[in-house]
Amino acid sequence: MSTKHVSFFASVEKNFDKAAAHTGLPKGLLEQIKLCNAVYQMRFPVKVGREYHVIEAYRVQHSHHRLPTKGGIRFSLGVNQDEVMALAALMTYKCAIVDVPFGGAKGGVKINPKNYTTPQLQKITRRYTTELIRKNFIGPGIDVPAPDYGTGGREMAWILDTYLTFHHGEIDAVGCVTGKPVSQNGIQGRTEATGRGVYYGLRELVSFKDDMKAIGLEEGMEGKTMVIQGLGNVGYHTAKISQHEGGAKIIGVAEYEGSISKPSGIDIDALMKHRKETGSILNFPGAENLPTREAALELECDILVPAALENQITVENAPRIKAKIIGEAANGPITADAEEILLKKGIVIVPDMYLNAGGVTVSYFEWLKNLSHMRFGRMEKRFNHNTYENIIATVERLTGKRIGKKERSVITKGGDEIDLVNSGLEETMITAYRQIRDTAKRNKKITDLRTAAFVCALNKISSDYLALGIFP
Ligand code: GLU
C-alpha cells in the first residue's frame, strides 16, 4: 500500500489546531503540547555480507509531560522524520485518551525487513538499541519501545537482551520494552491487543441506538458488513475477533497484492490459510478479485477498517468511499483534507488515537507486570475461586438443589492473566469512548469524534502540565 506524499505531521497538526480552538487553553501551553520535545536522528553502519549498509533511523519523544515516553518501533522503507514525529505525537494523545500515564514517542528504522536475514535483522536491532542506550533514549522510566509495523515480539526480545547487557543488576530493567514474548517477561494478550481494542471500540460505538439510527444503521455488531485493509497483526485480529465474537461479516479485504470482495462473508482464517498456501489473497474461493489493491476501500459496507499504513484515504479516493463508519485501526490512514470530504458525506470516523489504543493499553499492563515482578491473577485467582465455591455450597445447602458441573466451573472461575488483561482492555476502551462521546454531546460545535477525542486528550495533558507547575 503506497504512502502518498502528504506531510503526516502537518495533517496531525491540522487536526490538533481544529480541536485546540474548542479548549480555551493558553496559546503557549498548546504550542508546548503540539511540538516534538526531542528528535534523535541517527545513522549507523551494519555489515551485510561483504558490504556495509548505512542505516537511517529515528527515535522521537513527542511529550515529556509524563514519563516514561512510550511508543512502537517501525521497520519500513517509508520511515522518515516527518512520519516518526507524527506517530510520536499520536502516541501522546492516544495515551492521554485511554488514561495510560505515559508521554508519546515513536521509533523508526528505514529498512525493508524482507531484504535481510534473521541474523542481519538481529544485528540492526541490537545496534539501534545500543544507539538509544548511548543517548539515554531507552529505559523503564525514560522511554519504552514496543512493536509497530514490521516488528514484533522477536525484535522486542533482542532489544531487551541488549538493554540487559548494559544494565546488569537494574531491578526493573525488563520494563525497558513491551510487546515481549510471554516467555520473556511479556504478557498474555499483547499480540492481539490492538485488534481486540479496535473491536471493543467499534462495538461500543454501534451500541448507541440513536447514533446508529442517525446514519441509517441498527444498533449492535451482529451482521454488520466490514471491509478490512491490511491483514497484518492489527487487521487480522480485528477481523477475526469482530467475526467470531461480534458476528460481523467481512465482505472485503485489501492487501498489498490486490483486493477481493465476497458479499456472503469471508472466513478470515480460511483466507489467511489461502494466502499462506498461494502467496496471495487473490483467487480466494467464492470471492471476486477487484481491479486494484485499493478498490476494496470503495466497497459499500457498514464499517471500513483501514489497518495498514498512513495516508491511504486522500482527497483523491475520499469522494468514492461508501462506508457508513470508518474505524482507524492504523495510525493516520485518512489525511486531514480527505477527512473534510468524508465528514461532509456524513461518514462517522472513529479516530486512530482512540481506536488503536488497545496496544499501548496492554503494553501499560505489561510494564506494570514487569515493575511488580509478578503475573496478574497470582494473588487473587484461587481466593476468588474458593469464595465462589463457598457461595455456591451455601446456595445449594439453602435450596437443596445442585448446580451442574459445567455451570459450576464457569461461575467459580478465578481470573487468569488473560482474563484480567482482556477485562482491563475492555473497560479502558468503553470508558474512553464514553468520554469522547460525552465531550461531543456537551459541545454542540464539535461535530466529529476526532475533534472530541483531541479535546479530551488536550484537557488531560494540560492539567498534567499545570500540575507540574510549568504553566501556573
Ligand atoms: N505501536 C503501537 C501503537 O502505535 C503500540 C505502542 C506501545 O505499545 O507502546 O500504538
Short mmCIF file of C-alpha atoms and ligand atoms in Angstrom, two decimals:
data_model
loop_
_atom_site.label_atom_id
_atom_site.label_comp_id
_atom_site.label_asym_id
_atom_site.label_seq_id
_atom_site.Cartn_x
_atom_site.Cartn_y
_atom_site.Cartn_z
CA MET A 1 0.00 0.00 0.00
CA SER A 2 1.73 3.14 -1.15
CA THR A 3 2.06 6.19 1.05
CA LYS A 4 1.36 9.29 -0.98
CA HIS A 5 3.37 12.46 -0.43
CA VAL A 6 1.34 14.28 2.17
CA SER A 7 3.06 15.54 5.33
CA PHE A 8 1.69 13.27 8.03
CA PHE A 9 2.86 15.57 10.82
CA ALA A 10 1.17 18.56 9.15
CA SER A 11 -2.02 16.52 8.97
CA VAL A 12 -1.84 15.76 12.71
CA GLU A 13 -1.11 19.45 13.42
CA LYS A 14 -4.12 20.49 11.35
CA ASN A 15 -6.40 18.19 13.36
CA PHE A 16 -4.78 19.48 16.57
CA ASP A 17 -5.47 23.11 15.65
CA LYS A 18 -9.08 22.33 14.82
CA ALA A 19 -9.58 20.80 18.29
CA ALA A 20 -7.45 23.36 20.15
CA ALA A 21 -9.93 26.07 19.18
CA HIS A 22 -12.53 24.34 21.40
CA THR A 23 -10.37 24.16 24.53
CA GLY A 24 -9.75 27.77 25.61
CA LEU A 25 -6.24 26.73 26.71
CA PRO A 26 -3.41 29.32 26.62
CA LYS A 27 -1.54 29.56 23.32
CA GLY A 28 1.88 28.81 24.83
CA LEU A 29 0.62 25.69 26.53
CA LEU A 30 -0.97 24.42 23.31
CA GLU A 31 2.29 25.13 21.48
CA GLN A 32 4.25 23.15 24.09
CA ILE A 33 1.91 20.19 23.74
CA LYS A 34 1.88 20.27 19.95
CA LEU A 35 5.62 20.28 19.22
CA CYS A 36 8.03 17.34 19.44
CA ASN A 37 10.27 17.65 22.51
CA ALA A 38 13.20 15.58 21.27
CA VAL A 39 14.13 14.19 17.86
CA TYR A 40 17.03 11.80 17.61
CA GLN A 41 18.11 11.08 14.07
CA MET A 42 20.86 8.53 13.66
CA ARG A 43 22.90 6.74 11.01
CA PHE A 44 24.87 3.60 11.75
CA PRO A 45 26.69 1.05 9.62
CA VAL A 46 25.82 -2.63 9.57
CA LYS A 47 27.85 -5.25 7.76
CA VAL A 48 25.63 -7.24 5.42
CA GLY A 49 27.54 -10.00 3.64
CA ARG A 50 30.61 -8.28 2.21
CA GLU A 51 29.03 -4.85 2.15
CA TYR A 52 28.32 -2.17 4.68
CA HIS A 53 24.81 -0.71 4.79
CA VAL A 54 24.34 2.69 6.36
CA ILE A 55 21.06 2.52 8.19
CA GLU A 56 18.91 5.61 8.77
CA ALA A 57 16.87 5.51 11.99
CA TYR A 58 14.96 7.71 14.41
CA ARG A 59 13.51 7.93 17.88
CA VAL A 60 11.21 10.84 18.61
CA GLN A 61 9.93 11.74 22.06
CA HIS A 62 6.97 13.96 21.49
CA SER A 63 5.95 14.89 25.01
CA HIS A 64 7.58 14.60 28.43
CA HIS A 65 4.58 15.68 30.47
CA ARG A 66 4.54 12.13 31.81
CA LEU A 67 7.38 9.64 31.91
CA PRO A 68 8.37 7.23 30.57
CA THR A 69 7.57 8.11 26.98
CA LYS A 70 6.09 5.23 25.05
CA GLY A 71 5.60 4.06 21.51
CA GLY A 72 6.47 1.42 18.97
CA ILE A 73 9.41 0.95 16.62
CA ARG A 74 8.65 0.64 12.94
CA PHE A 75 10.81 -1.15 10.38
CA SER A 76 9.81 0.14 6.97
CA LEU A 77 11.25 1.81 3.88
CA GLY A 78 8.60 4.51 4.31
CA VAL A 79 10.24 5.72 7.55
CA ASN A 80 11.26 9.39 7.60
CA GLN A 81 11.45 12.10 10.24
CA ASP A 82 8.05 13.58 9.41
CA GLU A 83 6.40 10.18 9.79
CA VAL A 84 8.07 9.32 13.10
CA MET A 85 7.23 12.78 14.50
CA ALA A 86 3.56 12.36 13.54
CA LEU A 87 3.40 8.87 15.03
CA ALA A 88 5.08 10.06 18.25
CA ALA A 89 2.57 12.90 18.55
CA LEU A 90 -0.33 10.48 18.08
CA MET A 91 1.10 8.35 20.92
CA THR A 92 0.89 11.32 23.29
CA TYR A 93 -2.79 11.89 22.53
CA LYS A 94 -3.53 8.16 22.48
CA CYS A 95 -2.05 7.59 25.94
CA ALA A 96 -3.96 10.56 27.36
CA ILE A 97 -7.30 9.40 25.92
CA VAL A 98 -7.07 5.94 27.47
CA ASP A 99 -5.51 7.17 30.73
CA VAL A 100 -2.21 5.40 30.21
CA PRO A 101 0.30 7.51 32.18
CA PHE A 102 2.97 7.93 29.50
CA GLY A 103 4.23 10.63 27.17
CA GLY A 104 4.29 9.80 23.46
CA ALA A 105 7.26 8.53 21.45
CA LYS A 106 7.98 6.54 18.31
CA GLY A 107 10.93 4.93 16.60
CA GLY A 108 11.64 4.08 13.01
CA VAL A 109 14.35 2.18 11.15
CA LYS A 110 14.37 2.77 7.42
CA ILE A 111 14.71 -0.77 6.11
CA ASN A 112 12.58 -3.35 4.40
CA PRO A 113 12.90 -6.26 6.84
CA LYS A 114 12.21 -8.69 3.98
CA ASN A 115 15.57 -7.74 2.46
CA TYR A 116 17.52 -9.03 5.47
CA THR A 117 18.13 -12.41 7.05
CA THR A 118 17.18 -13.02 10.67
CA PRO A 119 20.79 -12.66 11.95
CA GLN A 120 21.13 -9.40 9.98
CA LEU A 121 17.88 -8.07 11.46
CA GLN A 122 19.14 -9.01 14.88
CA LYS A 123 22.34 -7.06 14.25
CA ILE A 124 20.41 -4.00 13.11
CA THR A 125 18.01 -4.16 16.08
CA ARG A 126 20.81 -4.55 18.59
CA ARG A 127 22.82 -1.73 17.06
CA TYR A 128 19.76 0.55 17.05
CA THR A 129 19.18 -0.29 20.73
CA THR A 130 22.81 0.49 21.55
CA GLU A 131 22.41 3.91 19.93
CA LEU A 132 19.33 4.51 22.10
CA ILE A 133 21.22 3.45 25.23
CA ARG A 134 24.14 5.76 24.39
CA LYS A 135 21.86 8.76 24.18
CA ASN A 136 19.74 7.75 27.20
CA PHE A 137 16.71 7.26 24.94
CA ILE A 138 15.57 3.97 26.46
CA GLY A 139 14.82 2.70 29.97
CA PRO A 140 11.83 1.62 32.09
CA GLY A 141 11.47 5.15 33.46
CA ILE A 142 12.72 7.00 30.38
CA ASP A 143 11.37 5.71 27.09
CA VAL A 144 9.84 2.29 26.48
CA PRO A 145 9.60 0.97 22.89
CA ALA A 146 7.13 -1.64 21.63
CA PRO A 147 6.26 -3.36 18.35
CA ASP A 148 4.86 -1.49 15.38
CA TYR A 149 4.69 -2.04 11.62
CA GLY A 150 7.41 -4.54 10.64
CA THR A 151 8.42 -5.53 14.18
CA GLY A 152 7.10 -7.97 16.80
CA GLY A 153 7.99 -9.98 19.90
CA ARG A 154 11.23 -11.25 18.39
CA GLU A 155 12.67 -7.74 17.92
CA MET A 156 11.49 -6.74 21.42
CA ALA A 157 13.36 -9.73 22.88
CA TRP A 158 16.56 -8.57 21.11
CA ILE A 159 16.05 -5.05 22.46
CA LEU A 160 15.58 -6.39 25.98
CA ASP A 161 18.66 -8.58 25.79
CA THR A 162 20.79 -5.69 24.52
CA TYR A 163 19.49 -3.41 27.26
CA LEU A 164 20.16 -6.04 29.95
CA THR A 165 23.75 -6.38 28.74
CA PHE A 166 24.34 -2.72 29.53
CA HIS A 167 22.19 -2.53 32.69
CA HIS A 168 23.19 -5.58 34.65
CA GLY A 169 21.58 -5.57 38.09
CA GLU A 170 18.97 -2.89 37.33
CA ILE A 171 15.96 -4.32 39.12
CA ASP A 172 13.26 -3.01 36.74
CA ALA A 173 15.28 -3.46 33.55
CA VAL A 174 12.78 -5.81 31.88
CA GLY A 175 10.31 -2.90 31.81
CA CYS A 176 12.54 -1.16 29.21
CA VAL A 177 10.45 -2.51 26.32
CA THR A 178 6.97 -4.04 25.92
CA GLY A 179 5.41 -6.44 23.47
CA LYS A 180 7.97 -9.05 24.51
CA PRO A 181 7.26 -12.76 24.06
CA VAL A 182 5.27 -14.10 27.03
CA SER A 183 8.17 -16.42 27.90
CA GLN A 184 10.49 -13.41 28.13
CA ASN A 185 8.64 -11.16 30.55
CA GLY A 186 5.80 -10.35 28.17
CA ILE A 187 2.10 -10.53 28.97
CA GLN A 188 -0.75 -12.70 27.70
CA GLY A 189 -2.97 -10.94 25.18
CA ARG A 190 -0.48 -8.29 23.99
CA THR A 191 -0.20 -9.68 20.45
CA GLU A 192 -3.91 -9.35 19.69
CA ALA A 193 -4.44 -6.30 21.97
CA THR A 194 -4.67 -3.64 19.26
CA GLY A 195 -7.15 -5.66 17.19
CA ARG A 196 -9.16 -6.60 20.27
CA GLY A 197 -9.24 -2.94 21.29
CA VAL A 198 -10.46 -1.96 17.81
CA TYR A 199 -13.27 -4.48 18.20
CA TYR A 200 -14.25 -3.23 21.67
CA GLY A 201 -14.19 0.37 20.43
CA LEU A 202 -16.36 -0.33 17.39
CA ARG A 203 -18.75 -2.47 19.44
CA GLU A 204 -19.20 0.41 21.87
CA LEU A 205 -19.79 2.87 19.03
CA VAL A 206 -22.51 0.73 17.43
CA SER A 207 -24.19 0.05 20.77
CA PHE A 208 -25.76 3.54 20.84
CA LYS A 209 -29.12 3.15 19.13
CA ASP A 210 -29.72 6.83 18.38
CA ASP A 211 -26.22 7.35 16.97
CA MET A 212 -26.70 4.38 14.68
CA LYS A 213 -30.16 5.49 13.62
CA ALA A 214 -28.69 8.84 12.55
CA ILE A 215 -26.56 7.03 9.94
CA GLY A 216 -29.23 4.55 8.93
CA LEU A 217 -27.92 1.55 10.86
CA GLU A 218 -29.31 -0.79 13.51
CA GLU A 219 -27.56 -0.97 16.86
CA GLY A 220 -25.15 -3.84 17.59
CA MET A 221 -22.27 -5.55 15.81
CA GLU A 222 -24.14 -8.68 14.70
CA GLY A 223 -24.42 -8.78 10.90
CA LYS A 224 -22.54 -5.50 10.29
CA THR A 225 -20.66 -5.64 6.99
CA MET A 226 -16.95 -4.88 7.27
CA VAL A 227 -14.07 -4.22 4.90
CA ILE A 228 -10.50 -4.60 6.18
CA GLN A 229 -7.41 -3.05 4.63
CA GLY A 230 -4.29 -4.91 5.74
CA LEU A 231 -4.06 -8.39 7.21
CA GLY A 232 -1.10 -7.69 9.47
CA ASN A 233 -1.31 -8.17 13.21
CA VAL A 234 -3.90 -5.41 13.73
CA GLY A 235 -6.11 -6.08 10.70
CA TYR A 236 -6.11 -9.83 11.16
CA HIS A 237 -7.09 -9.76 14.84
CA THR A 238 -9.68 -7.03 14.30
CA ALA A 239 -11.30 -9.11 11.56
CA LYS A 240 -11.09 -12.35 13.49
CA ILE A 241 -12.49 -11.04 16.77
CA SER A 242 -15.20 -8.95 15.06
CA GLN A 243 -16.25 -12.05 13.15
CA HIS A 244 -16.07 -14.58 15.98
CA GLU A 245 -17.14 -12.53 18.99
CA GLY A 246 -19.26 -9.82 17.36
CA GLY A 247 -20.87 -11.67 14.45
CA ALA A 248 -19.70 -9.08 11.91
CA LYS A 249 -19.48 -10.10 8.24
CA ILE A 250 -16.17 -9.41 6.44
CA ILE A 251 -17.22 -8.67 2.87
CA GLY A 252 -13.96 -7.24 1.51
CA VAL A 253 -10.21 -7.37 2.14
CA ALA A 254 -7.43 -5.24 0.67
CA GLU A 255 -3.78 -6.26 0.81
CA TYR A 256 -0.51 -5.40 -0.88
CA GLU A 257 -1.10 -7.84 -3.77
CA GLY A 258 -4.70 -6.83 -4.50
CA SER A 259 -8.20 -6.78 -3.09
CA ILE A 260 -11.20 -9.10 -3.01
CA SER A 261 -14.88 -8.98 -2.21
CA LYS A 262 -17.38 -11.61 -1.15
CA PRO A 263 -20.80 -10.30 -0.10
CA SER A 264 -21.72 -13.54 1.70
CA GLY A 265 -18.72 -13.12 4.02
CA ILE A 266 -15.05 -14.14 4.10
CA ASP A 267 -13.83 -16.55 6.74
CA ILE A 268 -10.70 -14.74 7.81
CA ASP A 269 -8.76 -17.82 8.94
CA ALA A 270 -9.56 -19.60 5.68
CA LEU A 271 -8.30 -16.52 3.82
CA MET A 272 -5.08 -16.48 5.85
CA LYS A 273 -4.56 -20.16 5.02
CA HIS A 274 -5.20 -19.47 1.33
CA ARG A 275 -2.68 -16.61 1.41
CA LYS A 276 -0.08 -18.79 3.09
CA GLU A 277 -0.53 -21.52 0.50
CA THR A 278 -0.71 -19.35 -2.63
CA GLY A 279 1.19 -16.24 -1.53
CA SER A 280 -1.82 -14.01 -2.24
CA ILE A 281 -5.35 -13.19 -1.09
CA LEU A 282 -6.43 -13.19 -4.77
CA ASN A 283 -8.42 -16.11 -6.23
CA PHE A 284 -9.92 -16.94 -2.85
CA PRO A 285 -12.73 -19.46 -3.48
CA GLY A 286 -16.11 -17.74 -3.85
CA ALA A 287 -14.63 -14.24 -3.82
CA GLU A 288 -14.25 -11.76 -6.68
CA ASN A 289 -10.83 -10.26 -7.46
CA LEU A 290 -11.19 -6.48 -7.63
CA PRO A 291 -9.31 -4.40 -10.25
CA THR A 292 -6.87 -2.64 -7.87
CA ARG A 293 -5.50 -3.13 -4.40
CA GLU A 294 -7.30 -0.01 -3.16
CA ALA A 295 -10.64 -0.99 -4.75
CA ALA A 296 -11.97 -2.76 -1.65
CA LEU A 297 -11.83 0.55 0.23
CA GLU A 298 -14.58 1.80 -2.06
CA LEU A 299 -16.99 -1.07 -1.44
CA GLU A 300 -20.39 -0.35 0.04
CA CYS A 301 -20.23 -1.50 3.68
CA ASP A 302 -21.17 -0.55 7.23
CA ILE A 303 -17.64 -0.38 8.63
CA LEU A 304 -14.39 0.20 6.77
CA VAL A 305 -11.28 -0.62 8.80
CA PRO A 306 -8.01 0.69 7.35
CA ALA A 307 -5.42 -1.32 9.27
CA ALA A 308 -2.32 -0.79 7.14
CA LEU A 309 -0.42 2.49 6.91
CA GLU A 310 -0.99 6.25 6.92
CA ASN A 311 -2.34 8.37 4.04
CA GLN A 312 -4.49 5.65 2.46
CA ILE A 313 -7.64 7.74 2.15
CA THR A 314 -6.76 11.01 0.45
CA VAL A 315 -8.67 13.73 -1.42
CA GLU A 316 -8.29 11.51 -4.47
CA ASN A 317 -10.31 8.48 -3.28
CA ALA A 318 -12.35 10.03 -0.43
CA PRO A 319 -15.27 11.02 -2.70
CA ARG A 320 -15.70 7.36 -3.70
CA ILE A 321 -15.76 5.90 -0.16
CA LYS A 322 -19.19 4.42 0.60
CA ALA A 323 -18.75 3.11 4.15
CA LYS A 324 -21.00 4.49 6.89
CA ILE A 325 -18.31 4.17 9.57
CA ILE A 326 -14.52 4.26 9.21
CA GLY A 327 -12.61 2.73 12.11
CA GLU A 328 -8.99 3.85 12.03
CA ALA A 329 -7.09 0.78 13.18
CA ALA A 330 -3.92 2.12 11.50
CA ASN A 331 -2.31 5.38 12.54
CA GLY A 332 -3.24 8.28 10.25
CA PRO A 333 -4.95 6.39 7.41
CA ILE A 334 -7.05 9.44 6.49
CA THR A 335 -5.39 12.74 5.56
CA ALA A 336 -6.84 15.87 7.20
CA ASP A 337 -8.09 17.14 3.82
CA ALA A 338 -9.76 13.84 2.97
CA GLU A 339 -11.45 13.86 6.35
CA GLU A 340 -13.33 17.05 5.47
CA ILE A 341 -14.79 15.35 2.42
CA LEU A 342 -15.78 12.24 4.38
CA LEU A 343 -17.40 14.23 7.19
CA LYS A 344 -19.45 16.20 4.66
CA LYS A 345 -20.72 12.88 3.35
CA GLY A 346 -21.93 12.05 6.89
CA ILE A 347 -19.41 9.26 7.47
CA VAL A 348 -18.57 8.60 11.13
CA ILE A 349 -14.79 8.42 11.63
CA VAL A 350 -13.52 6.68 14.75
CA PRO A 351 -10.06 8.20 15.24
CA ASP A 352 -6.81 6.24 15.47
CA MET A 353 -5.73 7.93 18.70
CA TYR A 354 -8.66 6.25 20.40
CA LEU A 355 -9.44 3.17 18.33
CA ASN A 356 -5.99 1.60 18.14
CA ALA A 357 -5.04 2.42 21.73
CA GLY A 358 -5.52 -1.22 22.80
CA GLY A 359 -1.88 -1.98 22.01
CA VAL A 360 -0.41 0.64 24.27
CA THR A 361 -3.03 -0.12 26.94
CA VAL A 362 -1.88 -3.71 27.20
CA SER A 363 1.74 -2.51 26.94
CA TYR A 364 0.97 -0.49 30.07
CA PHE A 365 -0.29 -3.67 31.77
CA GLU A 366 2.89 -5.45 30.69
CA TRP A 367 5.06 -2.66 32.07
CA LEU A 368 3.13 -2.79 35.37
CA LYS A 369 3.61 -6.56 35.46
CA ASN A 370 7.35 -6.05 34.92
CA LEU A 371 7.61 -3.45 37.67
CA SER A 372 5.60 -5.57 40.09
CA HIS A 373 7.64 -8.67 39.21
CA MET A 374 4.50 -10.80 39.35
CA ARG A 375 1.92 -12.01 36.88
CA PHE A 376 -1.63 -10.72 37.12
CA GLY A 377 -4.02 -13.06 38.93
CA ARG A 378 -1.41 -14.81 41.03
CA MET A 379 -2.66 -13.37 44.32
CA GLU A 380 -6.42 -13.39 43.80
CA LYS A 381 -7.32 -16.15 41.36
CA ARG A 382 -7.51 -19.01 43.86
CA PHE A 383 -9.01 -16.81 46.58
CA ASN A 384 -11.85 -15.76 44.25
CA HIS A 385 -12.39 -19.34 43.12
CA ASN A 386 -12.69 -20.54 46.72
CA THR A 387 -15.05 -17.69 47.62
CA TYR A 388 -17.37 -18.54 44.70
CA GLU A 389 -17.26 -22.22 45.66
CA ASN A 390 -18.35 -21.30 49.19
CA ILE A 391 -21.20 -19.15 47.89
CA ILE A 392 -22.42 -22.00 45.67
CA ALA A 393 -22.17 -24.50 48.52
CA THR A 394 -24.30 -22.18 50.68
CA VAL A 395 -26.90 -21.67 47.91
CA GLU A 396 -27.07 -25.44 47.35
CA ARG A 397 -27.47 -26.09 51.06
CA LEU A 398 -30.24 -23.48 51.42
CA THR A 399 -32.13 -24.52 48.28
CA GLY A 400 -31.45 -28.25 48.37
CA LYS A 401 -30.59 -28.10 44.65
CA ARG A 402 -27.33 -28.93 42.86
CA ILE A 403 -25.62 -26.81 40.23
CA GLY A 404 -24.27 -28.73 37.19
CA LYS A 405 -20.52 -29.36 36.86
CA LYS A 406 -20.07 -27.25 33.72
CA GLU A 407 -22.07 -24.28 35.03
CA ARG A 408 -20.20 -24.51 38.29
CA SER A 409 -16.79 -24.27 36.66
CA VAL A 410 -17.90 -21.15 34.73
CA ILE A 411 -19.28 -19.44 37.84
CA THR A 412 -16.37 -20.28 40.13
CA LYS A 413 -13.54 -19.42 37.76
CA GLY A 414 -10.96 -17.01 39.18
CA GLY A 415 -9.38 -14.63 36.67
CA ASP A 416 -6.23 -15.75 34.84
CA GLU A 417 -3.82 -13.20 33.44
CA ILE A 418 -5.51 -13.25 30.03
CA ASP A 419 -8.98 -12.73 31.58
CA LEU A 420 -7.74 -9.76 33.59
CA VAL A 421 -5.86 -8.23 30.65
CA ASN A 422 -8.88 -8.50 28.36
CA SER A 423 -11.22 -7.16 31.01
CA GLY A 424 -8.87 -4.22 31.69
CA LEU A 425 -8.71 -3.54 27.96
CA GLU A 426 -12.48 -3.75 27.55
CA GLU A 427 -13.06 -1.39 30.46
CA THR A 428 -10.48 1.05 29.07
CA MET A 429 -11.98 1.14 25.57
CA ILE A 430 -15.56 1.53 26.83
CA THR A 431 -14.71 4.30 29.31
CA ALA A 432 -12.63 6.24 26.79
CA TYR A 433 -15.34 6.03 24.12
CA ARG A 434 -17.95 7.32 26.52
CA GLN A 435 -15.69 10.24 27.47
CA ILE A 436 -15.22 11.14 23.81
CA ARG A 437 -18.92 10.81 23.06
CA ASP A 438 -19.89 12.89 26.10
CA THR A 439 -17.40 15.59 25.06
CA ALA A 440 -19.02 15.76 21.63
CA LYS A 441 -22.53 15.78 23.09
CA ARG A 442 -21.68 18.55 25.58
CA ASN A 443 -20.18 20.88 22.99
CA LYS A 444 -22.54 21.31 20.05
CA LYS A 445 -19.79 22.93 17.98
CA ILE A 446 -17.85 19.66 17.96
CA THR A 447 -19.27 17.59 15.16
CA ASP A 448 -16.73 14.78 14.77
CA LEU A 449 -15.18 12.18 17.04
CA ARG A 450 -11.56 13.07 16.23
CA THR A 451 -12.00 16.62 17.45
CA ALA A 452 -13.80 15.33 20.55
CA ALA A 453 -11.00 12.82 21.21
CA PHE A 454 -8.36 15.54 20.77
CA VAL A 455 -10.23 17.84 23.19
CA CYS A 456 -10.32 15.04 25.80
CA ALA A 457 -6.58 14.46 25.32
CA LEU A 458 -5.68 18.16 25.44
CA ASN A 459 -7.62 18.72 28.65
CA LYS A 460 -5.86 15.82 30.34
CA ILE A 461 -2.36 16.74 29.10
CA SER A 462 -2.80 20.40 30.01
CA SER A 463 -3.82 19.53 33.55
CA ASP A 464 -0.65 17.45 33.82
CA TYR A 465 1.40 20.47 32.76
CA LEU A 466 -0.45 22.64 35.25
CA ALA A 467 0.21 20.09 37.99
CA LEU A 468 3.91 20.23 37.11
CA GLY A 469 3.75 23.96 37.86
CA ILE A 470 5.16 24.82 34.44
CA PHE A 471 2.11 26.78 33.35
CA PRO A 472 0.63 28.21 36.56
N1 GLU B 1 2.87 0.60 18.12
C1 GLU B 1 1.65 0.60 18.87
C2 GLU B 1 0.91 1.90 18.66
O1 GLU B 1 1.07 2.57 17.67
C3 GLU B 1 1.86 0.24 20.32
C4 GLU B 1 2.73 1.13 21.11
C5 GLU B 1 3.08 0.62 22.51
O2 GLU B 1 2.59 -0.41 22.90
O3 GLU B 1 3.84 1.32 23.17
O4 GLU B 1 0.07 2.27 19.43
#
